[in-house]
CSV table of C-alpha atoms in Angstrom, one decimal:
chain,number,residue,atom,x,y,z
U,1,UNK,CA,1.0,-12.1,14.0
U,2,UNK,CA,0.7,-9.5,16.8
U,3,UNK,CA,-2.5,-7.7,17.0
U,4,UNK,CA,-0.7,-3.8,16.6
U,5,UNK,CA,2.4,-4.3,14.7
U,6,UNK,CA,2.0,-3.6,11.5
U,7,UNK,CA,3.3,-5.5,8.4
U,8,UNK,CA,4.2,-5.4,5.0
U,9,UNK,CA,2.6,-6.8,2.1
U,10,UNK,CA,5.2,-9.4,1.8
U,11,UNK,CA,4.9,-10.6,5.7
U,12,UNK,CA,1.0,-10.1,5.5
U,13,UNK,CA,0.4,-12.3,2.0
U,14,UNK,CA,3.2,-15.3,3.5
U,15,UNK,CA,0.7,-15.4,6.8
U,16,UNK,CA,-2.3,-15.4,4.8
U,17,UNK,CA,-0.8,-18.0,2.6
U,18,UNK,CA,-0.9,-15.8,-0.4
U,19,UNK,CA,0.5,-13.8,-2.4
U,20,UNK,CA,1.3,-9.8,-3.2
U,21,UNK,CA,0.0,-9.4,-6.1
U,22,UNK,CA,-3.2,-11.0,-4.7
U,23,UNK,CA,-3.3,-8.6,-1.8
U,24,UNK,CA,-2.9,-5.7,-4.0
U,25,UNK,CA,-5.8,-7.0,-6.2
U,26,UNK,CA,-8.1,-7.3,-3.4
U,27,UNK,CA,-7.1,-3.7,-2.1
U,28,UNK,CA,-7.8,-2.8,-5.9
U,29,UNK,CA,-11.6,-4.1,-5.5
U,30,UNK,CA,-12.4,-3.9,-1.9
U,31,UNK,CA,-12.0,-7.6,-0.6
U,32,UNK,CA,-9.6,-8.5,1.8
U,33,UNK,CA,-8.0,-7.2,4.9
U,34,UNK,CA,-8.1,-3.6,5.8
U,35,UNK,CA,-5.3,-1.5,5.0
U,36,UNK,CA,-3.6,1.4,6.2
U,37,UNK,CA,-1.7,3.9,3.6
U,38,UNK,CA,0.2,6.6,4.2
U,39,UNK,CA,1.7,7.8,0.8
U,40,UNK,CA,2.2,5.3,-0.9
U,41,UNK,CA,3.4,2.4,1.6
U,42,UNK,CA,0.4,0.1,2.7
U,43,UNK,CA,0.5,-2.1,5.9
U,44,UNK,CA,-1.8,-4.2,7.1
U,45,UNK,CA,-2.3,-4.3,11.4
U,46,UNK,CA,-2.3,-7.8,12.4
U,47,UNK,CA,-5.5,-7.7,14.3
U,48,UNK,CA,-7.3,-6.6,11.1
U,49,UNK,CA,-5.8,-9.5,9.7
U,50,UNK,CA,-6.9,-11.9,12.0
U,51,UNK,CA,-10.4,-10.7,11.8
U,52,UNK,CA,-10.7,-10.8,8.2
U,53,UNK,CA,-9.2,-14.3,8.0
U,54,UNK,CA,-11.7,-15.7,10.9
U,55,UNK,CA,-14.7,-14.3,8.6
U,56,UNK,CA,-13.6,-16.3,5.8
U,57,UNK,CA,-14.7,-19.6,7.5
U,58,UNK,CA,-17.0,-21.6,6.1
U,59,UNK,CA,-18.9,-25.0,6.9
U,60,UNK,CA,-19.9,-25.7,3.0
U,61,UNK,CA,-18.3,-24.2,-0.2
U,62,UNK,CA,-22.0,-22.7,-1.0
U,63,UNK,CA,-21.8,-20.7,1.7
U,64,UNK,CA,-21.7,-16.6,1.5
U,65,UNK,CA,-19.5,-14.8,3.1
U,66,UNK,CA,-20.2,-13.6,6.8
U,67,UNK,CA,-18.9,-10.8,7.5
């Protein structure tokens, strides 16, 4: 995923290892990647993918979010 492009639900949710109706849930109630929208087409820039996916890590299942 290149950190400027920007991609499509479908390309963002098979990187993410999820799917589109997940991403458009988590737009719904604020989780997940940033967006961008213009109209009504919504892309995701890869570097704002990237950086949501590295906050998700976590060293126990306990754990809280860290970003």
């Amino acid at each position: 995923m290149e950190d400027e492009k920007l991609y499509k639900p479908g390309p963002t949710a098979e990187y993410l290892g999820s799917t589109v109706n997940t991403l458009a849930y988590w737009r719904y109630v604020g989780q997940g990647p940033a967006f961008i929208k213009i109209g009504r087409n919504v892309s995701y820039r890869g570097s704002d993918v990237k950086a949501w996916l590295r906050a998700q890590t976590r060293t126990r299942t306990g754990e809280s979010a860290s970003a």
